[in-house]
PDB file of C-alpha atoms in Angstrom:
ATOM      1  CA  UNK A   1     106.640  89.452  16.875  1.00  0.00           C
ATOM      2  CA  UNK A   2     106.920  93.062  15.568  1.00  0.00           C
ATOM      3  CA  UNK A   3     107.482  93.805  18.909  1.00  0.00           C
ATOM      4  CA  UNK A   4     110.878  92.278  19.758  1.00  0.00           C
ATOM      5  CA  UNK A   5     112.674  94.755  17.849  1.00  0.00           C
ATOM      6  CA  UNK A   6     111.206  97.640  19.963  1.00  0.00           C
ATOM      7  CA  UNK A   7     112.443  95.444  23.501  1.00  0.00           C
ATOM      8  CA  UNK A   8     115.909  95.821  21.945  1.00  0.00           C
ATOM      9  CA  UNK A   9     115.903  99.250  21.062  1.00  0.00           C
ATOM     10  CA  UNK A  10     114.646 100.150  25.053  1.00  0.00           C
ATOM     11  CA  UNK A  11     117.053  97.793  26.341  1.00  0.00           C
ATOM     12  CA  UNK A  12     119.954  99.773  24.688  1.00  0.00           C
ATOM     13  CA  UNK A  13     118.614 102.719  25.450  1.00  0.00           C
ATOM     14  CA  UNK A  14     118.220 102.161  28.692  1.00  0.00           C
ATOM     15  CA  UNK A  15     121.832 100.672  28.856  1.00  0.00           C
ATOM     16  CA  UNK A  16     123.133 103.882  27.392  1.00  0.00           C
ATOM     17  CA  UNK A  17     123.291 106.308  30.881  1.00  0.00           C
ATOM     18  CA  UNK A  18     126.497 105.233  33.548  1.00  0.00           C
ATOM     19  CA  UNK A  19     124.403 105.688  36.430  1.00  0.00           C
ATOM     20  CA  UNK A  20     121.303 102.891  35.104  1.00  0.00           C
ATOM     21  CA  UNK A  21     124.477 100.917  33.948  1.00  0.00           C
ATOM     22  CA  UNK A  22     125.393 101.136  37.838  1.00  0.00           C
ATOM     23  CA  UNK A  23     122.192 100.468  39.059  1.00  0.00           C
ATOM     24  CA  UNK A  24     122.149  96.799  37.572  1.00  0.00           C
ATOM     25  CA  UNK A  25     125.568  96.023  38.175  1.00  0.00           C
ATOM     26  CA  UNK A  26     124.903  96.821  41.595  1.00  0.00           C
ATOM     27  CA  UNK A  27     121.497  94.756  41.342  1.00  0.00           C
ATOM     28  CA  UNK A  28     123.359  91.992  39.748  1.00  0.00           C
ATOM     29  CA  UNK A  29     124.659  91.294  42.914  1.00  0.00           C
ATOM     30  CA  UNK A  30     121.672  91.168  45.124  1.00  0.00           C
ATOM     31  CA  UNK A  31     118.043  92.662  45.121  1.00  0.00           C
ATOM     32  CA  UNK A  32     117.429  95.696  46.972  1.00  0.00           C
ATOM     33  CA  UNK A  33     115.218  97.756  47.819  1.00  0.00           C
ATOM     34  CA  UNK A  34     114.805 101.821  46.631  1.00  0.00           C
ATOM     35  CA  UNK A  35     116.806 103.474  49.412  1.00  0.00           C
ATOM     36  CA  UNK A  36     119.448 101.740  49.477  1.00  0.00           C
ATOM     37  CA  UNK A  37     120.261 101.828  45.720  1.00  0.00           C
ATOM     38  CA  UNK A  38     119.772 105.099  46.448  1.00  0.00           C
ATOM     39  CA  UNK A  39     122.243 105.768  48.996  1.00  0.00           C
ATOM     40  CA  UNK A  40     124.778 105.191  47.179  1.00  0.00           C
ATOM     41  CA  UNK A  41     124.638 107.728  44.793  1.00  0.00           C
ATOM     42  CA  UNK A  42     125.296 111.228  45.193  1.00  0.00           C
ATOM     43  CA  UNK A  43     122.014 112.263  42.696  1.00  0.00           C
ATOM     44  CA  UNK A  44     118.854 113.016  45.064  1.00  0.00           C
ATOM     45  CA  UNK A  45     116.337 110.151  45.361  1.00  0.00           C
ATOM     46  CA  UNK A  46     114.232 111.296  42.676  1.00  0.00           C
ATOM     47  CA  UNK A  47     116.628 111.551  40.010  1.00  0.00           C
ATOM     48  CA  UNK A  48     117.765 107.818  40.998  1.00  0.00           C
ATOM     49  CA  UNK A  49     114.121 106.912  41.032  1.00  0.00           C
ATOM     50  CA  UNK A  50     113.710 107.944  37.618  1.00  0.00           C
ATOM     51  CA  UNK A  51     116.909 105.830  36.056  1.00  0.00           C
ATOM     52  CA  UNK A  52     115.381 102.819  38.055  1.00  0.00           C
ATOM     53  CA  UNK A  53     111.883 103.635  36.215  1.00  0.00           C
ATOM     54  CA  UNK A  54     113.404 103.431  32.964  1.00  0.00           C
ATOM     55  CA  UNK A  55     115.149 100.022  33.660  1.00  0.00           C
ATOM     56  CA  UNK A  56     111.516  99.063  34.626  1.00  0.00           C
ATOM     57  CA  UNK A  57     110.385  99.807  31.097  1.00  0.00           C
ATOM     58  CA  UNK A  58     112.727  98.331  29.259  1.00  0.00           C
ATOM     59  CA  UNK A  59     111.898  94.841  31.610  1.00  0.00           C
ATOM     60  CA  UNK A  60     115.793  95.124  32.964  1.00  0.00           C
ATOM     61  CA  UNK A  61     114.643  95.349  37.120  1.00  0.00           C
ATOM     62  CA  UNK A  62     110.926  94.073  38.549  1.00  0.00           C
ATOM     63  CA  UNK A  63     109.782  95.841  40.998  1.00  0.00           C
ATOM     64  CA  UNK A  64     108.010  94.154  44.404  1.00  0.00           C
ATOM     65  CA  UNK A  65     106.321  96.152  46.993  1.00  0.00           C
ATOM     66  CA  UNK A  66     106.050  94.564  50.927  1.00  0.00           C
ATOM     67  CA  UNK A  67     103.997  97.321  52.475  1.00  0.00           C
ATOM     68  CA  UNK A  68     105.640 100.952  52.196  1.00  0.00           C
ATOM     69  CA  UNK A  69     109.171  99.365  51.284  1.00  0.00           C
ATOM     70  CA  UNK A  70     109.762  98.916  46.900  1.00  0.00           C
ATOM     71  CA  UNK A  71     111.961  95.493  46.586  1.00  0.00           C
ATOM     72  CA  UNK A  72     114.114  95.634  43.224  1.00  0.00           C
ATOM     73  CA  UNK A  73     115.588  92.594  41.368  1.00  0.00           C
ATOM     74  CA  UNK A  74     117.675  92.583  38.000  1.00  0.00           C
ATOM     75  CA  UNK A  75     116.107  90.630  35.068  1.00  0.00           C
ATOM     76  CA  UNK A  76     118.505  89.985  32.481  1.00  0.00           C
ATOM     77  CA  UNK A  77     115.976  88.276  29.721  1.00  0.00           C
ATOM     78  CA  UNK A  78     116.170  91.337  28.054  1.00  0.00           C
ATOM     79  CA  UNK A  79     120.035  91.070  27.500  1.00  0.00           C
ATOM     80  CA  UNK A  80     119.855  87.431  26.641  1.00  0.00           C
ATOM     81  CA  UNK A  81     117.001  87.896  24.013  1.00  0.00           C
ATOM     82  CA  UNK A  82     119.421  91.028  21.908  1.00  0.00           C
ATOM     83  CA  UNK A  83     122.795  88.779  22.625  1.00  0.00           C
ATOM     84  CA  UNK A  84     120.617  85.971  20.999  1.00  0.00           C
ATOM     85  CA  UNK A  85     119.611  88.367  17.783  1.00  0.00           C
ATOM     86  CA  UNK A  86     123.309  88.002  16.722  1.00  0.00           C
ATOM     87  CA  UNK A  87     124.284  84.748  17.949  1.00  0.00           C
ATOM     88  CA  UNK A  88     120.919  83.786  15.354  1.00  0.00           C
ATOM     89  CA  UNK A  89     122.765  85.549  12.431  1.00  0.00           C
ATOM     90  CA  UNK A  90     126.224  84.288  13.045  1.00  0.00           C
ATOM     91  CA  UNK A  91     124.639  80.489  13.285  1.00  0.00           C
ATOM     92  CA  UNK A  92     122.866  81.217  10.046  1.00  0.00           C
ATOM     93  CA  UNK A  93     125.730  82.644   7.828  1.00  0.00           C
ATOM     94  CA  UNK A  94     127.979  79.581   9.355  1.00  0.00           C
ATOM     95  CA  UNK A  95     125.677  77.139   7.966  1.00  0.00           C
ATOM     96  CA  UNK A  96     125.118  78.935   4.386  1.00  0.00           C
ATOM     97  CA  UNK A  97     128.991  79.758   4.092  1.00  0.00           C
ATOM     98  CA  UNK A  98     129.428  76.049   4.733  1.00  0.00           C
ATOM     99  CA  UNK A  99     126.543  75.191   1.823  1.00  0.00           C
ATOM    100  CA  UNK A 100     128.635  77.777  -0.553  1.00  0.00           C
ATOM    101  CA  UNK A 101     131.984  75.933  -0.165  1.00  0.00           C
ATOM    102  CA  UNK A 102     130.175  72.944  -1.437  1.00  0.00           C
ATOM    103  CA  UNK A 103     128.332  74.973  -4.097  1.00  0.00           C
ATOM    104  CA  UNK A 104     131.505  76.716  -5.113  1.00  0.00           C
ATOM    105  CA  UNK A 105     133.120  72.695  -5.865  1.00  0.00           C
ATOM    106  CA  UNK A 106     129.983  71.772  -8.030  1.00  0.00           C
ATOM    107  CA  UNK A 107     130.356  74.979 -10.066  1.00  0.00           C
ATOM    108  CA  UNK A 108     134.163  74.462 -10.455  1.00  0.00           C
ATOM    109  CA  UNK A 109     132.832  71.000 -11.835  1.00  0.00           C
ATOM    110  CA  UNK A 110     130.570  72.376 -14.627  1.00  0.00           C
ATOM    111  CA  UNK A 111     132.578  74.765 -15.471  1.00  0.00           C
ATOM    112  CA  UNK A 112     135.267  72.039 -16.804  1.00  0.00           C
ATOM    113  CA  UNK A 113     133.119  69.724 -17.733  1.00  0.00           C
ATOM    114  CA  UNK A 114     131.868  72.682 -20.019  1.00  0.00           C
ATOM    115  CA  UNK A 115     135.146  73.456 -20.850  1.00  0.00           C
ATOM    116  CA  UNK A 116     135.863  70.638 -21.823  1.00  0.00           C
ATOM    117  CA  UNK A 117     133.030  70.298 -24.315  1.00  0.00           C
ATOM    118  CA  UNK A 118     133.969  73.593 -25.816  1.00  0.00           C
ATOM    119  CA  UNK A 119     137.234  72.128 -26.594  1.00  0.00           C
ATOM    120  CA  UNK A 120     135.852  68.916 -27.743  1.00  0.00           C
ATOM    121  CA  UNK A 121     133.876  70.658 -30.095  1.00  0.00           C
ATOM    122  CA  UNK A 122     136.425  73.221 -31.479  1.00  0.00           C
ATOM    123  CA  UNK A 123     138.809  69.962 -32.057  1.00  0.00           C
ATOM    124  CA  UNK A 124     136.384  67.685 -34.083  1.00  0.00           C
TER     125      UNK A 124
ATOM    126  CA  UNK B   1     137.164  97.015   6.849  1.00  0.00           C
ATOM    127  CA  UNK B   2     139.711  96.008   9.281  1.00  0.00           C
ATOM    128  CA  UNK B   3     137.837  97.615  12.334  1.00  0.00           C
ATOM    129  CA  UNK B   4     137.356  94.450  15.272  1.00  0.00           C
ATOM    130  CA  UNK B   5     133.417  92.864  15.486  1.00  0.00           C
ATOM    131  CA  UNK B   6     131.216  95.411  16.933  1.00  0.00           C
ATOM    132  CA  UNK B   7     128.889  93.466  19.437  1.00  0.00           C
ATOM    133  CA  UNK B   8     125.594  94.332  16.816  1.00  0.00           C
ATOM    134  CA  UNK B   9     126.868  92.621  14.425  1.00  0.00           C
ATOM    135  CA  UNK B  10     127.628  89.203  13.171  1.00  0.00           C
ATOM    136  CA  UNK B  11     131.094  89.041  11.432  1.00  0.00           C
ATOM    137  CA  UNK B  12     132.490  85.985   9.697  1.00  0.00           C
ATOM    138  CA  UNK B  13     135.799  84.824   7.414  1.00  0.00           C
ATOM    139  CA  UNK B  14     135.672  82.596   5.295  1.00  0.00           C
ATOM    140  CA  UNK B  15     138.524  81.284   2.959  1.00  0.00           C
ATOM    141  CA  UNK B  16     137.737  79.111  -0.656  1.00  0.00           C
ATOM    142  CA  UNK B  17     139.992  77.609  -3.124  1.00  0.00           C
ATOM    143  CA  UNK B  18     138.028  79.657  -5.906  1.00  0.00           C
ATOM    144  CA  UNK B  19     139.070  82.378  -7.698  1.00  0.00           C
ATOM    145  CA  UNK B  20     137.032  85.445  -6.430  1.00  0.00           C
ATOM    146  CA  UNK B  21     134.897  85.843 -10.326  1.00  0.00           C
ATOM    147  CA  UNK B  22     133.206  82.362  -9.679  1.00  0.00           C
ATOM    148  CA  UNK B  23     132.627  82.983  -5.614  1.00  0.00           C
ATOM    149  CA  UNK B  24     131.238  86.333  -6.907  1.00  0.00           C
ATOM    150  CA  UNK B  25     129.052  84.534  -9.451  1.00  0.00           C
ATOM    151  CA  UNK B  26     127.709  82.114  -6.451  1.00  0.00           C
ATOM    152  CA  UNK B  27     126.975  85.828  -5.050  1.00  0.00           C
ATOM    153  CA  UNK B  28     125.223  87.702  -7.903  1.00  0.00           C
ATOM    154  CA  UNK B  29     123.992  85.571 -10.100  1.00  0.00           C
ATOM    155  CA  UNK B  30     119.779  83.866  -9.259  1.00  0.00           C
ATOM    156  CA  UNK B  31     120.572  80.375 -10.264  1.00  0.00           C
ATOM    157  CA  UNK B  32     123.677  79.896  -8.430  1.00  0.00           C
ATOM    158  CA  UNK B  33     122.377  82.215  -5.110  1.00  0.00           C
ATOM    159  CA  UNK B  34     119.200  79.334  -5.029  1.00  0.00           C
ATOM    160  CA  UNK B  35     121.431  76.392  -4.741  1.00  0.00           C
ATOM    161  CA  UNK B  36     123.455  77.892  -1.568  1.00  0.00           C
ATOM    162  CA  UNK B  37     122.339  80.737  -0.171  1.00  0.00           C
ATOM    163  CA  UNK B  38     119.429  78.941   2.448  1.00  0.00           C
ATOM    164  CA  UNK B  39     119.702  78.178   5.906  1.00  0.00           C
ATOM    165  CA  UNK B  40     119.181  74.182   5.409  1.00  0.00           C
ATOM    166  CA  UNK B  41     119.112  71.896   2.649  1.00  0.00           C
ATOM    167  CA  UNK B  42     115.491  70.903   3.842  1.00  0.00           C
ATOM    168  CA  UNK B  43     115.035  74.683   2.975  1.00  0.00           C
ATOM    169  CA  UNK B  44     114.259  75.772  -1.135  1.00  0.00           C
ATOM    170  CA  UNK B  45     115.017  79.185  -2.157  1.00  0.00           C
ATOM    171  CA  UNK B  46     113.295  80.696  -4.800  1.00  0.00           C
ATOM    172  CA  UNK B  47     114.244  84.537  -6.017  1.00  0.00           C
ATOM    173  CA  UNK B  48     111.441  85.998  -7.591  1.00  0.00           C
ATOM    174  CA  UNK B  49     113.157  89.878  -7.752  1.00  0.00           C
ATOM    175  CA  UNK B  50     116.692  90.439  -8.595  1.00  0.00           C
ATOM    176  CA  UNK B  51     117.441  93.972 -10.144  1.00  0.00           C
ATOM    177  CA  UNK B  52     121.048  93.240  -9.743  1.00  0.00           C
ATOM    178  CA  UNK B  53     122.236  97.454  -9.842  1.00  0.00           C
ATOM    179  CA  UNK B  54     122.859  99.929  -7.063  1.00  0.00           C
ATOM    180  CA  UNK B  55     118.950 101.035  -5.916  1.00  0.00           C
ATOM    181  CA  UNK B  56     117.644  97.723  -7.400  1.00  0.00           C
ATOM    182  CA  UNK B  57     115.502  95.798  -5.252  1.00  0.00           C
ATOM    183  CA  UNK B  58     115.191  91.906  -4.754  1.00  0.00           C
ATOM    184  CA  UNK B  59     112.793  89.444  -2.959  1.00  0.00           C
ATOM    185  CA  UNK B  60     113.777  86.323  -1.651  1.00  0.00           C
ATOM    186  CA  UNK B  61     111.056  83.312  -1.250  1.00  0.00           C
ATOM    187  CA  UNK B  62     112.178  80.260   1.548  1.00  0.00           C
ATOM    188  CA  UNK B  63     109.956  77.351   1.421  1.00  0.00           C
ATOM    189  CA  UNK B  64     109.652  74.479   3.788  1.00  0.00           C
ATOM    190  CA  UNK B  65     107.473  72.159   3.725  1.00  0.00           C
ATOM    191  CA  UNK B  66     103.892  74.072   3.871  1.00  0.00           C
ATOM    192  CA  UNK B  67     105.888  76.822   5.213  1.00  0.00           C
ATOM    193  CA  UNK B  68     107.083  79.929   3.077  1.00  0.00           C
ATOM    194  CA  UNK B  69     108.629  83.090   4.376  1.00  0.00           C
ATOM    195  CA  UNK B  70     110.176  86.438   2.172  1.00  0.00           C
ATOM    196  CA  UNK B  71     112.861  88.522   2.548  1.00  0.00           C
ATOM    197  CA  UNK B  72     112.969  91.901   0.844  1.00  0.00           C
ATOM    198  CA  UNK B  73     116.515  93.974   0.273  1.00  0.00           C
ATOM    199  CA  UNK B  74     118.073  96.452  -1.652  1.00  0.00           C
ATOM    200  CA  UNK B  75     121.170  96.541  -3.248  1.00  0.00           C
ATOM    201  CA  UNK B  76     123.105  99.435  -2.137  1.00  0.00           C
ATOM    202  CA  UNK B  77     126.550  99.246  -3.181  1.00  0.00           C
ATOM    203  CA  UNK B  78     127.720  96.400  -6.104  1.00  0.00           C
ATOM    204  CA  UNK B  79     131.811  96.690  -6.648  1.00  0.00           C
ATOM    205  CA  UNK B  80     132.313  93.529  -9.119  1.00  0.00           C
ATOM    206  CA  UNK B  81     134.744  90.764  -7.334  1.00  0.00           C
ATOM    207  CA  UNK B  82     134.951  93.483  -4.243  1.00  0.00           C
ATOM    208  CA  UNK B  83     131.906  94.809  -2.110  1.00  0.00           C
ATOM    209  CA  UNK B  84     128.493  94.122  -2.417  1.00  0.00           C
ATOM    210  CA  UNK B  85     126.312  96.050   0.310  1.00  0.00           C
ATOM    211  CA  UNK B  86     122.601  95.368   0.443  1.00  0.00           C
ATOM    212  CA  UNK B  87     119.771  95.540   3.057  1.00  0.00           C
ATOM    213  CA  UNK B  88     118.470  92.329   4.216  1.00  0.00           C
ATOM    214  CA  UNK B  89     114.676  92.538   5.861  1.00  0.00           C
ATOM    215  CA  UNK B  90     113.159  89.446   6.787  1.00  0.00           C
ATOM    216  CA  UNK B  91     109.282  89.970   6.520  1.00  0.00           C
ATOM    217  CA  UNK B  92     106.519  88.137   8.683  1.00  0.00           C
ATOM    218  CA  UNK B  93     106.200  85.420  10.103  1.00  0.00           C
ATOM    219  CA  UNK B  94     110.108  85.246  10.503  1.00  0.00           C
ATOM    220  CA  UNK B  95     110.214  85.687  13.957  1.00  0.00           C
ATOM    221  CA  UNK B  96     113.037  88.452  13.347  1.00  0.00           C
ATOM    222  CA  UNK B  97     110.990  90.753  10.717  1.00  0.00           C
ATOM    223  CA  UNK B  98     110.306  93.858  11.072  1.00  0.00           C
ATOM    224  CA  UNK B  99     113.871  95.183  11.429  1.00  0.00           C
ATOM    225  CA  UNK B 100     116.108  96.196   8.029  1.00  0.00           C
ATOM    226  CA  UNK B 101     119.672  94.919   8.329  1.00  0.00           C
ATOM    227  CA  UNK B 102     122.659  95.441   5.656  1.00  0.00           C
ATOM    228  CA  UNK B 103     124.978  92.976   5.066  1.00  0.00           C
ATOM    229  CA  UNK B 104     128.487  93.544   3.595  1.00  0.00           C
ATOM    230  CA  UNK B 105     130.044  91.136   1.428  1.00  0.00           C
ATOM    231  CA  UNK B 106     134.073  92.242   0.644  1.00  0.00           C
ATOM    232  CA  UNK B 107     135.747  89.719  -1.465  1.00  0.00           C
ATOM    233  CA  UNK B 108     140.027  89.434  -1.772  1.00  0.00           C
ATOM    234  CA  UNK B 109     141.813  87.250  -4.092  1.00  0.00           C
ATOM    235  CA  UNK B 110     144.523  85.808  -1.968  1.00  0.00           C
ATOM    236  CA  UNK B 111     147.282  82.758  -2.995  1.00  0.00           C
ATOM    237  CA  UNK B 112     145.099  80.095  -2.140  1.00  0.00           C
ATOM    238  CA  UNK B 113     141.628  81.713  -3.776  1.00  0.00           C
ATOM    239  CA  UNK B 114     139.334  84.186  -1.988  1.00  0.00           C
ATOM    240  CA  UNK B 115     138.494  85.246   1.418  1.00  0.00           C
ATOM    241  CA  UNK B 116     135.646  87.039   2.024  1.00  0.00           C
ATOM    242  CA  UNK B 117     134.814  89.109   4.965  1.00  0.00           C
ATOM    243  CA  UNK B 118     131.160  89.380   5.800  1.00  0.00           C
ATOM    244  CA  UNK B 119     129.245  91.634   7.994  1.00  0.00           C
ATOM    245  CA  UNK B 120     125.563  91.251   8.876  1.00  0.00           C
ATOM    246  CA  UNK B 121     124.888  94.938  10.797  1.00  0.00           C
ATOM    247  CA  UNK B 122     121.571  94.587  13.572  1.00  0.00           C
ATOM    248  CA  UNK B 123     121.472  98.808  13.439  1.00  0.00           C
ATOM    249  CA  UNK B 124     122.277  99.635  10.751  1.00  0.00           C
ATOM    250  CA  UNK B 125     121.230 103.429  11.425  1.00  0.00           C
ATOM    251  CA  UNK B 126     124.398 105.368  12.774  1.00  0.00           C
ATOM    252  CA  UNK B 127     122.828 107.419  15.491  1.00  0.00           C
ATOM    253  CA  UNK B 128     120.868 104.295  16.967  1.00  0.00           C
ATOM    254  CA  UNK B 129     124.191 102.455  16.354  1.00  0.00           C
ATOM    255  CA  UNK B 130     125.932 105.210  18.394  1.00  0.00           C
ATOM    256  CA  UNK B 131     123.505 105.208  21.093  1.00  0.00           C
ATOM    257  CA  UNK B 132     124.020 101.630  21.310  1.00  0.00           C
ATOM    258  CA  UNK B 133     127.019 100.979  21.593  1.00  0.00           C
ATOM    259  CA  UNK B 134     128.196 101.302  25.166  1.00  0.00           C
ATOM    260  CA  UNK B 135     124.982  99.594  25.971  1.00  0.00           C
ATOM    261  CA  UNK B 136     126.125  96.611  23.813  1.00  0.00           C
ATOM    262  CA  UNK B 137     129.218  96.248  25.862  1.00  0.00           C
ATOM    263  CA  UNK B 138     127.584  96.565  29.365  1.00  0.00           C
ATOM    264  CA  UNK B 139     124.940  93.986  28.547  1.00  0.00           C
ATOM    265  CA  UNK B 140     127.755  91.291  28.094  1.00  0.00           C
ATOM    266  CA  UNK B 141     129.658  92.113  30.574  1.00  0.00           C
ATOM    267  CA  UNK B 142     126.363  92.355  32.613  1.00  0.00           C
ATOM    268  CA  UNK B 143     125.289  89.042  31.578  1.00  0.00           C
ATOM    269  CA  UNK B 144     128.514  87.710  32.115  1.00  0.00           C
ATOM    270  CA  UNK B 145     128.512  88.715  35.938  1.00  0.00           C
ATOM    271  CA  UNK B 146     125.513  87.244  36.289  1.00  0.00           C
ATOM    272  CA  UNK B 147     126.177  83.858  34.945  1.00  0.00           C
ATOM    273  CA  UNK B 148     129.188  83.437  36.812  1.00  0.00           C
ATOM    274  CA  UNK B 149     127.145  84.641  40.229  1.00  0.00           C
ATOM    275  CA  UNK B 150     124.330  82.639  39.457  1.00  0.00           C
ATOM    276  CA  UNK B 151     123.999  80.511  36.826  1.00  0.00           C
ATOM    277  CA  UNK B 152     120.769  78.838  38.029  1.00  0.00           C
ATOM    278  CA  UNK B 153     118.767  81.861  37.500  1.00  0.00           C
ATOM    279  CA  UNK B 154     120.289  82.605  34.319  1.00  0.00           C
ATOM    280  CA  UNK B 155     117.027  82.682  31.499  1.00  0.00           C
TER     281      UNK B 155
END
């Protein structure tokens, strides 16, 4: 499990450049295959290669190969799994600011019924 | 403080009709921090460290049935009845240890009690948090593209 910090960190860091940012919006909306992500950028094929290579790392695009030709598809379990990080500590603090509300009452109690001992005893 | 929710972090209000010394005492003091501060009432809390001063550490214990599992943090800023600031890392086997958060706790007496504003930080180091942060935004707008195109393959 001491893993699953690391997958975030690549993911963001491979979210960080425009052009990879491109790439998967462009994937989002269909696989394709190397040249033709390619062709629509104006960096040479190599330097597009390598911003597709780094979304392979961080697990954002799978890669299939069909003889000579390099199928890509977008994988977005990666973006789920950091969304889901915070969505885990927002649950959490709901449900423990809910328990202090009711915490907060039963002090308030004590406090008075403490109070009102104090008093009791100061009077007698 | 009044910045919007950064998409690391988790950021919640919350309003009580307490004065802010007792919702600070619920914050700060052992006894009072075991009978709230747990994810479920199935869930005890024991604290077995609590060097309640700036640099102090303290070590949270969460028992469930045969299950146990720590958290370790360090106080980093304590304002009484305003800001406390402390680092909040959950330790093995929570399935989100190995990572140190902060947390930021500002409390505001208001008419009707307190409000307090908290903020639970995922990266917490500024230059990771920089490098982040445009990837943050991408990834949901990403993710919402690809619901709404295909929300059958979503995982």
């Amino acid at each position: 499990m001491d893993e699953y910090p690391a997958t975030i960190d690549r993911t963001f860091a491979a979210l960080s450049h425009p052009t990879r940012r491109r790439l998967l919006e462009l994937l989002a909306q269909g696989d394709r295959c190397v040249t033709e992500l390619a062709a629509k950028f104006d960096a040479s094929l190599n330097v597009v290669s390598r911003h597709i290579k780094s979304l392979e790392r961080a697990g954002l695009v799978q890669r299939s190969r069909g003889g000579r030709v390099h199928h890509l598809r977008f994988d977005a379990t990666p973006l789920a799994e950091a969304s889901a990080v915070v969505e885990h500590y927002r649950a959490l603090w709901s449900n423990q600011l809910d328990q202090l509300g009711l915490y907060l009452d039963k002090m308030a109690k004590e406090e008075t019924k403490n109070s009102r001992r104090e008093r009791s005893r100061k009077t007698s | 403080m009044n910045d919007p929710e950064k998409p690391h972090e988790a950021v919640l209000i919350r309003r009580y009709p307490h004065p802010v010394v007792r919702v600070f005492r619920a914050w700060s003091v052992p006894r009072h921090i075991e009978g709230w501060l747990r994810p479920s009432l199935e869930c005890r809390l024991r604290v077995e460290v609590f060097d309640f001063r700036e640099g102090g550490d303290f070590v949270f214990n969460y028992e469930w049935g045969d299950n146990a599992s720590p958290v370790r943090g360090r106080f980093r800023t304590i304002v009484p009845e305003q800001t406390l600031v402390y680092s909040w890392s959950p330790q093995p086997p929570d399935p989100y240890a190995g990572r140190e958060t902060v947390v930021s706790v500002h409390f505001s007496a208001i008419a009707s009690g307190t409000e307090i504003l908290i903020r639970h930080t995922l990266f917490p180091d500024r230059a990771m948090r920089d490098r982040h942060q445009a990837g943050w935004a991408s990834a949901l707008d990403l993710l919402n593209t690809l619901f709404e195109s295909d929300p059958q393959n979503f995982p």
